[in-house]
Coordinates of C-alpha atoms in Angstrom, one line a residue:
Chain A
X1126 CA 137.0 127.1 117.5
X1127 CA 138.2 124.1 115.4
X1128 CA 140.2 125.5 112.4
X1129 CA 141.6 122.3 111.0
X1130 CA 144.3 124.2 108.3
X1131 CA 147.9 124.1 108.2
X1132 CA 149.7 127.1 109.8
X1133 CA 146.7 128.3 112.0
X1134 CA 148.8 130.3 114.3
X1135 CA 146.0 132.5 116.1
X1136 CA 146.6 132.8 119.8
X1137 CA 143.1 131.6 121.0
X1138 CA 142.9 128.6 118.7
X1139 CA 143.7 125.6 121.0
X1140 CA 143.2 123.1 117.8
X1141 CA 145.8 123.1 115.3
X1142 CA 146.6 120.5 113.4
X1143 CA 149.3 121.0 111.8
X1144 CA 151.8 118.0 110.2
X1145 CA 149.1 116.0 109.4
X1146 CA 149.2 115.1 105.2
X1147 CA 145.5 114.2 105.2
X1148 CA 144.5 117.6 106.5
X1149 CA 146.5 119.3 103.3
X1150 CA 143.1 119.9 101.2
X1151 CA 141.1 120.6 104.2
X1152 CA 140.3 124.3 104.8
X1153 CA 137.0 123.3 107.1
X1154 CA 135.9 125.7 109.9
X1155 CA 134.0 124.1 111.7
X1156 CA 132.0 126.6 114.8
X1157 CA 128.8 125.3 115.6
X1158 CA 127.5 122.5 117.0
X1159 CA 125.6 121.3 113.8
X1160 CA 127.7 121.9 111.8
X1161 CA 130.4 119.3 114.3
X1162 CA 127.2 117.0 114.3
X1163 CA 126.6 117.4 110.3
X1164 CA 130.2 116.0 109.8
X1165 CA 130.4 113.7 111.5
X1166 CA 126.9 112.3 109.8
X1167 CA 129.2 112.8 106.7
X1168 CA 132.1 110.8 107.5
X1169 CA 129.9 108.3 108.9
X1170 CA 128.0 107.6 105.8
X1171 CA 130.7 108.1 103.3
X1172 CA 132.7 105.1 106.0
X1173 CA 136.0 107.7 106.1
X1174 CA 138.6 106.5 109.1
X1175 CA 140.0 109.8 109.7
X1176 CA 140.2 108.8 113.2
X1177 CA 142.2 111.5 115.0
X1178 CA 139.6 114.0 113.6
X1179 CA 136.9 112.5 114.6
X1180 CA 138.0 111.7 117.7
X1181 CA 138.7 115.3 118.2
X1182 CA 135.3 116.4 117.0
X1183 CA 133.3 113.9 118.6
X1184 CA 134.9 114.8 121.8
X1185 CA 134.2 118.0 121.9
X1186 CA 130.3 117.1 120.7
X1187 CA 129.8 114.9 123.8
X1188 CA 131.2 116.7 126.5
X1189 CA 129.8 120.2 125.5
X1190 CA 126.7 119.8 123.7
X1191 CA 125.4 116.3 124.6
X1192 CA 121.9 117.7 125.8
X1193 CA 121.5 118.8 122.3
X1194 CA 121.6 115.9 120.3
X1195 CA 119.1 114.4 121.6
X1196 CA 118.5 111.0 119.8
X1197 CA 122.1 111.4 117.9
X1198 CA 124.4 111.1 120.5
X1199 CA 124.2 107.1 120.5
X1200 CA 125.2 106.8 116.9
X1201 CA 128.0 109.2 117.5
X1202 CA 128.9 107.6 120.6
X1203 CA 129.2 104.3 118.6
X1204 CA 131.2 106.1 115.8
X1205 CA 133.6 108.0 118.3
X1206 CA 134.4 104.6 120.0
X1207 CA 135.8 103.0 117.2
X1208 CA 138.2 106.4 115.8
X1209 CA 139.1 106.4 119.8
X1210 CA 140.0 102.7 119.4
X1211 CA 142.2 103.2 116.5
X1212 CA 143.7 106.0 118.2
X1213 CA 144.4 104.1 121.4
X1214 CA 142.2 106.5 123.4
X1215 CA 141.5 103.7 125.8
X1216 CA 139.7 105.9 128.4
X1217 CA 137.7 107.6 126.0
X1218 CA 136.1 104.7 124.4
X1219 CA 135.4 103.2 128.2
X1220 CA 133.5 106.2 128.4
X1221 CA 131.4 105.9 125.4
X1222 CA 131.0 101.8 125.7
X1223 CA 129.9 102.2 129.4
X1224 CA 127.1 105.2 127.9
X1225 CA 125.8 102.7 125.1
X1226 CA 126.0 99.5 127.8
X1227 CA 123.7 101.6 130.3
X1228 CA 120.9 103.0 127.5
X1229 CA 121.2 99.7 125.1
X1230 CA 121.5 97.1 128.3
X1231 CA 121.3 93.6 125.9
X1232 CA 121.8 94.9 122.4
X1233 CA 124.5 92.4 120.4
X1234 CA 125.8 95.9 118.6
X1235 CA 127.2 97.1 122.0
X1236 CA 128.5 93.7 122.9
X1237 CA 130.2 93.8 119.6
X1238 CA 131.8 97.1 120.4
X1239 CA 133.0 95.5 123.8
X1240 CA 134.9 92.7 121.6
X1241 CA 136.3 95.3 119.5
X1242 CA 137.7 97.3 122.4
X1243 CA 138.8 93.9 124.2
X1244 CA 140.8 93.2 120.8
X1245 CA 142.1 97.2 121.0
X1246 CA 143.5 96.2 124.3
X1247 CA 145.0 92.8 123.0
X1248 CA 142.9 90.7 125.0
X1249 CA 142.3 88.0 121.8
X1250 CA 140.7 85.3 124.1
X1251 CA 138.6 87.7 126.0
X1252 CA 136.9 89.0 122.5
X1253 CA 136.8 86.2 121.4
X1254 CA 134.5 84.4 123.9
X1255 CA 132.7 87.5 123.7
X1256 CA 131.8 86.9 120.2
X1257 CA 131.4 83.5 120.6
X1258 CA 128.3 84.2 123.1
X1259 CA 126.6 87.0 120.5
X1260 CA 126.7 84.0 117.8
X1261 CA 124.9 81.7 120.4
X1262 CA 121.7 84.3 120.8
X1263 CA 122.1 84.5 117.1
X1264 CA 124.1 83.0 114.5
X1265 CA 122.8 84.7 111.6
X1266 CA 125.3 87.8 113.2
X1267 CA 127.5 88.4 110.9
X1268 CA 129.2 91.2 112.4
X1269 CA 130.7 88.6 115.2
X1270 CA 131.8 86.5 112.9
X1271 CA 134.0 89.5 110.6
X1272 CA 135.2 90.1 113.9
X1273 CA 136.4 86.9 115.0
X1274 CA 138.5 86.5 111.6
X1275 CA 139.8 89.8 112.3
X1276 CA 141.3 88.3 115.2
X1277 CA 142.7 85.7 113.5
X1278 CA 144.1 87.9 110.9
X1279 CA 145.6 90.2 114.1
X1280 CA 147.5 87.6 115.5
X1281 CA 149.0 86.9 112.3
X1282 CA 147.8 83.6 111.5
X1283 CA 146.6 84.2 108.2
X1284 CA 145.9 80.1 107.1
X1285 CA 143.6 80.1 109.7
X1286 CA 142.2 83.5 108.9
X1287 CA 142.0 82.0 105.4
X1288 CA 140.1 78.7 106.6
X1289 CA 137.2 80.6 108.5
X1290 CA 136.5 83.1 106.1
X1291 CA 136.3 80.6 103.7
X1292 CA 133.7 78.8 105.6
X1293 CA 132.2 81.8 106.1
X1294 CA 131.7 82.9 103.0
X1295 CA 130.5 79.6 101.8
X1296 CA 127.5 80.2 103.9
X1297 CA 127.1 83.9 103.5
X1298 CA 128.0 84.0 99.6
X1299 CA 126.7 87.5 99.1
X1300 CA 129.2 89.6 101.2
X1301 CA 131.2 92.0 99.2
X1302 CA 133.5 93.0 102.3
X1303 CA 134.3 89.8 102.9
X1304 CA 135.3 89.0 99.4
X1305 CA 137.5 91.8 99.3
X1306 CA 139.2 90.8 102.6
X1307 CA 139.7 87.1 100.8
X1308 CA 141.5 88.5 98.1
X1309 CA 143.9 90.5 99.8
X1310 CA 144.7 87.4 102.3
X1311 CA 145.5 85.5 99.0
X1312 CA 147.5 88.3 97.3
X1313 CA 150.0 87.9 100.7
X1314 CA 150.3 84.2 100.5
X1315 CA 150.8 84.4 97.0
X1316 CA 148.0 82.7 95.9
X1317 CA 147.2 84.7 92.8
X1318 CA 144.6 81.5 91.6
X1319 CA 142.3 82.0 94.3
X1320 CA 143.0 85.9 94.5
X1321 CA 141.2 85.9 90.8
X1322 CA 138.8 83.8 91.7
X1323 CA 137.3 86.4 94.5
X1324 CA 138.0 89.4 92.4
X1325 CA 136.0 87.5 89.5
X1326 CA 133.1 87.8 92.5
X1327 CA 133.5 91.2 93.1
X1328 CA 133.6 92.2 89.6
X1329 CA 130.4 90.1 88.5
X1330 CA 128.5 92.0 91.6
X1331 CA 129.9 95.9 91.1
X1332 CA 130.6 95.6 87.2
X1333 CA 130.9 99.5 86.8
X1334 CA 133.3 99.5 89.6
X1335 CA 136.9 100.1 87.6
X1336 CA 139.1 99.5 90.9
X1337 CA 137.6 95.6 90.7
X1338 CA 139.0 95.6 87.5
X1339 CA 142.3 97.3 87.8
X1340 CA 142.9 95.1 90.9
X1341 CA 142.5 91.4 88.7
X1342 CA 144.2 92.6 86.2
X1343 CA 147.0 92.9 88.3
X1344 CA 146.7 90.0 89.7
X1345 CA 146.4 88.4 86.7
X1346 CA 149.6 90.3 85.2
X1347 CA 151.6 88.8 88.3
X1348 CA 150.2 85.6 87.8
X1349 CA 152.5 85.7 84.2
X1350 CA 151.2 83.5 80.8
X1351 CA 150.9 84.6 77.8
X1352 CA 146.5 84.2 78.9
X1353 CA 146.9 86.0 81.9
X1354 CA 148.4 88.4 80.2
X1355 CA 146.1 88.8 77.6
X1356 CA 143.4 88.6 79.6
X1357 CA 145.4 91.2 81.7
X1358 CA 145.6 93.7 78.6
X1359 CA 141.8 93.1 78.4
X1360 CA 140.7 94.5 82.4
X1361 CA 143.4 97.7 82.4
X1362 CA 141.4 98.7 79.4
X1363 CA 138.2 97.6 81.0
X1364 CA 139.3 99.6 83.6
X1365 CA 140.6 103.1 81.7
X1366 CA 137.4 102.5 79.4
X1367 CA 135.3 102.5 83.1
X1368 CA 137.3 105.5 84.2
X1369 CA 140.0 107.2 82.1
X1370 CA 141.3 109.0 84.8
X1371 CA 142.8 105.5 86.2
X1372 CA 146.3 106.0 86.1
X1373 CA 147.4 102.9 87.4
X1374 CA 145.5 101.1 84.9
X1375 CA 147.4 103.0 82.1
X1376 CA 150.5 102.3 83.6
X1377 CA 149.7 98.3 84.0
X1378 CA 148.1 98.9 80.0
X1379 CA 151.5 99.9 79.4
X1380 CA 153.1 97.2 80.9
X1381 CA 151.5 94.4 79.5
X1382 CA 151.8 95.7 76.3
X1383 CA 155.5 95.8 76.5
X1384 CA 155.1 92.3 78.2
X1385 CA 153.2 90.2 75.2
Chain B
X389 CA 67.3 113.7 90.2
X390 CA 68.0 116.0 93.8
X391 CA 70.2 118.6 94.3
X392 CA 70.1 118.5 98.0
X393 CA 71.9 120.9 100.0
X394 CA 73.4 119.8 103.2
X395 CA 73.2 121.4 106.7
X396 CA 76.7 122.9 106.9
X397 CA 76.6 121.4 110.6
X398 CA 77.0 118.0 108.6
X399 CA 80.1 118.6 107.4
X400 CA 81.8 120.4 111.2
X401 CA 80.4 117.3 112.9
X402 CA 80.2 114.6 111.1
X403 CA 82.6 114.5 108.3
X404 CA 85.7 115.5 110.0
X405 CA 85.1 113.8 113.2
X406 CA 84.7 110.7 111.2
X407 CA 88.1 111.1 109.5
X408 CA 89.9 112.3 113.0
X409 CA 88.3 109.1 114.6
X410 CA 89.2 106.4 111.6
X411 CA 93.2 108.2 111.6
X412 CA 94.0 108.6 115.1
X413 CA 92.1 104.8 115.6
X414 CA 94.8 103.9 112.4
X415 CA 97.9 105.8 114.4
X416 CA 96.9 103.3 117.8
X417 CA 96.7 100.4 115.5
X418 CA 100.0 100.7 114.1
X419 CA 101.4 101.1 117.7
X420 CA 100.1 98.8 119.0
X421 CA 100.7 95.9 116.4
X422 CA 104.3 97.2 117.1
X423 CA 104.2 96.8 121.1
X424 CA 102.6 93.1 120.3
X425 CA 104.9 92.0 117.8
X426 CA 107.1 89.1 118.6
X427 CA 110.7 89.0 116.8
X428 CA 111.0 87.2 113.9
X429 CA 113.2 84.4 114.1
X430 CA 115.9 84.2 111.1
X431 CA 116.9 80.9 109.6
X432 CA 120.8 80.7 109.4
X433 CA 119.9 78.3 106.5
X434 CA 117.0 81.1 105.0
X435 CA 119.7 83.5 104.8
X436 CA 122.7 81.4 103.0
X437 CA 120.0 80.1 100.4
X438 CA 118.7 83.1 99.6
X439 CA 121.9 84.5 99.3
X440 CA 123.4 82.0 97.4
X441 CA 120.1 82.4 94.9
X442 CA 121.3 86.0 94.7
X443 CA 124.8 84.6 93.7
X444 CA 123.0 82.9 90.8
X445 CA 121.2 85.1 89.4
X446 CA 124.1 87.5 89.7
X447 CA 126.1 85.3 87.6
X448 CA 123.5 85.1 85.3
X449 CA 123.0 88.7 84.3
X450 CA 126.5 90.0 85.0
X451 CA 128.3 86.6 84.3
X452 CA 129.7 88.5 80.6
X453 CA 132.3 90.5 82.4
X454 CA 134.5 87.6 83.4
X455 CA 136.8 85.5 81.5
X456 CA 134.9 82.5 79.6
X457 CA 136.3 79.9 81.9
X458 CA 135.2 81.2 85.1
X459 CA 131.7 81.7 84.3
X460 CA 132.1 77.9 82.8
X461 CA 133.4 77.1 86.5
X462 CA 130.7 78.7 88.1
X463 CA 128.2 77.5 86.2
X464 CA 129.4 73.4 86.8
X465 CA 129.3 74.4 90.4
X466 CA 125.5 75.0 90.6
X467 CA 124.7 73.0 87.6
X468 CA 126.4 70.0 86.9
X469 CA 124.2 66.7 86.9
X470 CA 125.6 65.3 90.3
X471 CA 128.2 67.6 91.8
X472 CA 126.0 70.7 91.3
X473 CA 125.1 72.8 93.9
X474 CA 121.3 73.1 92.6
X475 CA 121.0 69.2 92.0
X476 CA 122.6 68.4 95.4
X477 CA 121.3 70.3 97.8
X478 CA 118.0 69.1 98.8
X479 CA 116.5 71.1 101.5
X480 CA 114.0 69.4 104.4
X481 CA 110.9 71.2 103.8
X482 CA 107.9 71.4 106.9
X483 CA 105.1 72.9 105.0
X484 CA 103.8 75.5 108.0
X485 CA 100.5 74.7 108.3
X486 CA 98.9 77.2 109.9
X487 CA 96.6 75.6 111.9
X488 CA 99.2 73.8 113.8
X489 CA 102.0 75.7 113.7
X490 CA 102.0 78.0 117.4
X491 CA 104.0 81.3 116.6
X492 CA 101.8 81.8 113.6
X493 CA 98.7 80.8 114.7
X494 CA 99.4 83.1 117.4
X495 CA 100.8 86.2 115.0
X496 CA 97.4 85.4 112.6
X497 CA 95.3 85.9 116.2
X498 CA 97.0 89.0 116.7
X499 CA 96.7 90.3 113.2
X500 CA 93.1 89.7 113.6
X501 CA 92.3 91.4 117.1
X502 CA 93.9 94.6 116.1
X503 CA 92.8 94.9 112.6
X504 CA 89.4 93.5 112.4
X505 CA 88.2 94.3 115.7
X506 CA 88.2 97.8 115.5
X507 CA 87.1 97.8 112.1
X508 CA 83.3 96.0 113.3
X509 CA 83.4 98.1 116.5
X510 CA 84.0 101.4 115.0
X511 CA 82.0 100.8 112.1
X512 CA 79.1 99.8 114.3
X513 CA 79.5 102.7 116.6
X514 CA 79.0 104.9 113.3
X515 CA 76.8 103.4 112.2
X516 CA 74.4 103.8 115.4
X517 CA 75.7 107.6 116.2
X518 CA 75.1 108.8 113.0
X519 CA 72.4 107.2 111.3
X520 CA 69.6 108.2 109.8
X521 CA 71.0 111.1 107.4
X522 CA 73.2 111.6 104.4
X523 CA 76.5 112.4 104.7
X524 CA 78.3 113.7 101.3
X525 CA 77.7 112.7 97.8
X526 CA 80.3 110.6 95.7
X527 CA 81.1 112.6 92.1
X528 CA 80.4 109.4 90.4
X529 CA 77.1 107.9 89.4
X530 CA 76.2 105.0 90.7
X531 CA 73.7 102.3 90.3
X532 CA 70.4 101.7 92.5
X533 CA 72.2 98.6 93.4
X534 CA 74.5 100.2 95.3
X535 CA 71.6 101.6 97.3
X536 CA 70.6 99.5 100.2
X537 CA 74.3 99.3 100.8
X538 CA 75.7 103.0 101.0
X539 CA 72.7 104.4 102.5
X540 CA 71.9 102.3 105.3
X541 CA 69.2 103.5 107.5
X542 CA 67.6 106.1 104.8
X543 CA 64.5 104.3 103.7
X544 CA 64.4 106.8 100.1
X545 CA 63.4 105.2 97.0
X546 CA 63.7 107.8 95.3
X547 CA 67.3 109.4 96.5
X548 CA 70.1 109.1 94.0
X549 CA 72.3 106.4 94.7
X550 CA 75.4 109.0 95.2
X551 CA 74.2 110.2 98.3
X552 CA 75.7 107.9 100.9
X553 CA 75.6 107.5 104.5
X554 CA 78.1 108.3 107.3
X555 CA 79.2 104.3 107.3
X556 CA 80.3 104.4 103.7
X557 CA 82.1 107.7 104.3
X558 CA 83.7 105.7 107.4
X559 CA 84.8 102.9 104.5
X560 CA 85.7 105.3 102.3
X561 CA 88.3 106.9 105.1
X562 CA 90.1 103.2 105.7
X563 CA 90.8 103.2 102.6
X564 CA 92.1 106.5 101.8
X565 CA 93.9 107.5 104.5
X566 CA 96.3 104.2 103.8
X567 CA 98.8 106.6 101.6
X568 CA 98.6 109.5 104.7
X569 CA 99.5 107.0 106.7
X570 CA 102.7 105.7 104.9
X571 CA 103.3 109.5 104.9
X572 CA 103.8 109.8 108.8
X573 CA 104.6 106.3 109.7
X574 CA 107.0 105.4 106.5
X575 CA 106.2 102.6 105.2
X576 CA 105.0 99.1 105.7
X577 CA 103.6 100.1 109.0
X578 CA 100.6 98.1 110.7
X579 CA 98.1 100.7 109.9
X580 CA 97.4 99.9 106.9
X581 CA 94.8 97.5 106.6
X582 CA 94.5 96.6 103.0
X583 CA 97.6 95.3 102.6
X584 CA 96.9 93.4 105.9
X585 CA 93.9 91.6 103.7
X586 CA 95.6 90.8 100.8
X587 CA 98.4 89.1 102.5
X588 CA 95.1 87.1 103.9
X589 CA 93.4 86.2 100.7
X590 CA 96.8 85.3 98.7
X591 CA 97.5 82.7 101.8
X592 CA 100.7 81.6 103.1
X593 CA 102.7 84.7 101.7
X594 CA 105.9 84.8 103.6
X595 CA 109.3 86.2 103.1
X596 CA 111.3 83.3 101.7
X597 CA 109.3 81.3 99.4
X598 CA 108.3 78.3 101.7
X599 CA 110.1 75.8 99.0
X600 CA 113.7 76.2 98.8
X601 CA 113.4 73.0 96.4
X602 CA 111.2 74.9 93.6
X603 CA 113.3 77.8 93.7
X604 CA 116.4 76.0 93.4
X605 CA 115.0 74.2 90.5
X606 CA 113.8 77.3 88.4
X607 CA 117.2 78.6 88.9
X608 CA 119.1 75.6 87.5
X609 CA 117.0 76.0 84.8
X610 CA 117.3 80.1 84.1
X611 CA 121.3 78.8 84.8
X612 CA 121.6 76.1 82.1
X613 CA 120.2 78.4 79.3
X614 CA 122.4 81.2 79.9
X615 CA 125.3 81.4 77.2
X616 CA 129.0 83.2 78.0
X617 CA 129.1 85.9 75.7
X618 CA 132.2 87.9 77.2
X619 CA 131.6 91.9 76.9
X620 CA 135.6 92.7 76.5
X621 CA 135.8 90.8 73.4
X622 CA 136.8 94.2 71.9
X623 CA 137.4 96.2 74.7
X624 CA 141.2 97.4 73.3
X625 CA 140.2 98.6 70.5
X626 CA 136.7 100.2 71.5
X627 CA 139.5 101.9 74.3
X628 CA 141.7 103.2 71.0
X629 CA 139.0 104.6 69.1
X630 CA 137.4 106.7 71.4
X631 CA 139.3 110.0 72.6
X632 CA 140.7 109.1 75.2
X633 CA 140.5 113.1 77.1
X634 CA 143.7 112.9 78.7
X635 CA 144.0 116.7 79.0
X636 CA 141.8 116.7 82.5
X637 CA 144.8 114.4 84.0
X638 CA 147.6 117.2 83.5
X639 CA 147.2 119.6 86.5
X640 CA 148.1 123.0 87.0
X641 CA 151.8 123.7 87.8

């Protein structure tokens, strides 16, 4: 049985989680094998990276019940290759790469999840060739390319991380992701200018999204001015206005008020 | 003025094996347009404009939520009368003529065979097997004119134009079963033949409008026009005035 709750001290569990703060709120039992199936459908379309539990689940789903699934189990093999990754479950995600390679013999998804593994392991040139040859069948991949500034930004060398994704997102202008990734990049070099200037993107594509908001008008209270921090004031109460439950915003309100 | 009534027999073997033959000739279309299609090639170039069109028109309608001088940044990127992205980029444009061009003369052969073909050979075959009598009656009037077309092969001059023949029933199913098919087969699937000859009588109808150049040019224009007027002019005091409900945020001790 998979209880995942704190304390479960029954004798014939063999899963407890126990220390684990993100499992505090969960009180999920989860028994059959839809129901394993059904959440991990859930935390792959909501994107969550609870790794660990759905390495655990996953696990358990392809070993036991794979004649079940039918159709599924490639999606779930893709999904439980990356939490294994991120859990440094080497063998299990040479298991699941070497199930996708054999089914999905020339698919550029599955090379892409070779890369990712070959950057798990370290190997940055390796991946990197590997991406390389998925842009040459087709350049239009963005995936490859993410990956390859990944790499960059893995290896620490976050100009050059800065430079490629720059060129990339001059040629692919409408990719929110990608944005997001810019600004943080210039939030650590301490470029605030440009860290506005990709938050202003985001915020013109999700306009209802309060957490754009908050973010540039922190950036533009760390920036400093007398304008910036006006127009500071003006997004934490774009922000609370957007979502009044935003407490961060109320707090930077706060501060900026105190500030001009 | 006739009120026939219909051997019963009409309607087991006639009227239902027509609509069994026109679907399950529909389903085998739709596969097999899928085993015969060849991938479509995408334009690294395509993609960027159209994105970058996106971009614009973005800016446009959501351009009031940043600060004045960004939008005023943005908009002398694409617009400005030599540096702007809309008056600078000038793309190489190959009209695809279709006579020429291989891969779509090619897809345009293949549209054909599988669509039309059937169609005339099917329609024929109906229109041989099961001649001669009337198949249903539409619940509409029509005119005499209609005659000589829906009742093909009943020489009645006196029959009432709403009794029609088994080829006009085989029309009739085409047609019809277009929305059971999206039903089974989702949509845009190859089955579905009108859609198949409108793309044919609008032309050239293609994904990405053909002329980068044009498009670019109606945006500059929908861009120039556009005016800043920033939506948190009065956001702090629109905040103040409204309750704010804090009571939610205070949880239970």
């Amino acid at each position: 049985c998979y209880i995942f709750q704190k304390g479960c001290g029954r004798k014939d569990c063999h899963h407890i989680l126990n220390s684990s703060p993100s499992f505090d709120n969960w009180n999920v039992l989860i028994i059959v094998f839809t129901e394993m199936r059904d959440k991990l459908r859930k935390w792959r379309e909501d994107n969550h990276r609870n790794s660990e539990q759905i390495v655990d689940v996953g696990e358990e789903l392809i070993n036991e019940h794979a004649s079940k699934l039918g159709d599924d189990i490639w999606i779930i093999y893709e999904q439980v290759m990356i939490a294994a990754l991120d859990c440094s479950r080497d063998d299990l995600a040479w298991t699941c790469l070497q199930e996708l390679k054999r089914q999905f013999p020339g698919s550029q998804r599955v090379k892409r999840l070779a890369g990712m593994r070959l950057e798990a392991l370290e190997k940055y040139e390796d991946a990197s060739k590997q991406y390389d040859s998925i842009l040459q069948d087709d350049p239009t991949n963005t995936a490859a390319r993410k990956r390859k500034i990944s790499i960059l930004k893995a290896q620490g060398k976050s100009a050059e991380a800065i430079r490629e994704l720059n060129e990339y997102l001059e040629q692919f202008v409408g990719d929110q992701e990608a944005w997001h990734e810019l600004s943080e990049l210039y939030i650590n070099e301490h470029d605030y200018g440009k860290a506005a200037f990709c938050l202003e993107e985001l915020m013109m594509t999700n306009p209802h999204n309060h957490l754009y908001c908050e973010q540039y008008a922190e950036v533009k209270y760390t920036q400093g001015g007398l304008e910036n921090l006006e127009l500071s004031r003006k997004y934490f109460a774009q922000a609370l206005k957007l979502n009044n439950r935003n407490m961060r915003a109320l707090f930077g309100l706060y501060m900026v008020s105190s500030h001009i | 003025m006739a009120e026939l009534l219909l051997d019963s027999s009409i309607r087991i073997w006639v009227v239902l094996p027509i609509v069994l033959i026109t679907f399950c000739v529909g389903i085998i279309r739709h596969y097999v347009t899928q085993l015969l299609q060849s991938d479509k090639k995408v334009d690294l170039e395509q993609v960027s404009d159209s994105q970058v069109l996106l971009r614009s028109r973005i800016l446009r309608e959501n351009g009031k939520y940043i600060p004045k001088q960004s939008f005023n940044m943005r908009k002398q990127y694409f617009n400005d009368a030599e540096t702007g992205f809309f008056k600078k980029v000038k793309r190489k444009v190959t009209p695809k003529n279709p006579m020429t061009d291989t891969s779509m003369l090619t897809d345009m052969m293949k549209g054909n065979l599988t669509n039309v073909l059937p169609m005339i050979v099917i329609g024929g075959w109906i229109n041989w097997a099961f001649s001669g009598f009337v198949i249903t009656k539409v619940p509409f009037p029509l005119t005499l004119r209609f005659k000589p077309m829906l009742q093909r092969g009943i020489e009645l001059l006196s029959l009432d134009a709403s009794w029609v023949s088994s080829a006009s029933w085989y029309f009739l199913n085409v047609f019809g079963l277009r929305s059971m098919y999206s039903l089974i087969l989702g949509q845009d699937n190859a089955a579905d033949q009108s859609r198949i000859m409108q793309d044919q009588m609008t032309g050239a109808a293609m994904a990405m409008p053909p002329d980068p150049n044009k498009a670019f040019k109606s945006e500059w224009e929908a861009l120039e026009i556009v005016e800043h007027k920033w939506a948190l002019e009065n956001v702090e005091e629109e905040l103040m005035s409204r309750d704010l409900n804090f009571c939610e945020l205070v949880l239970p001790d």
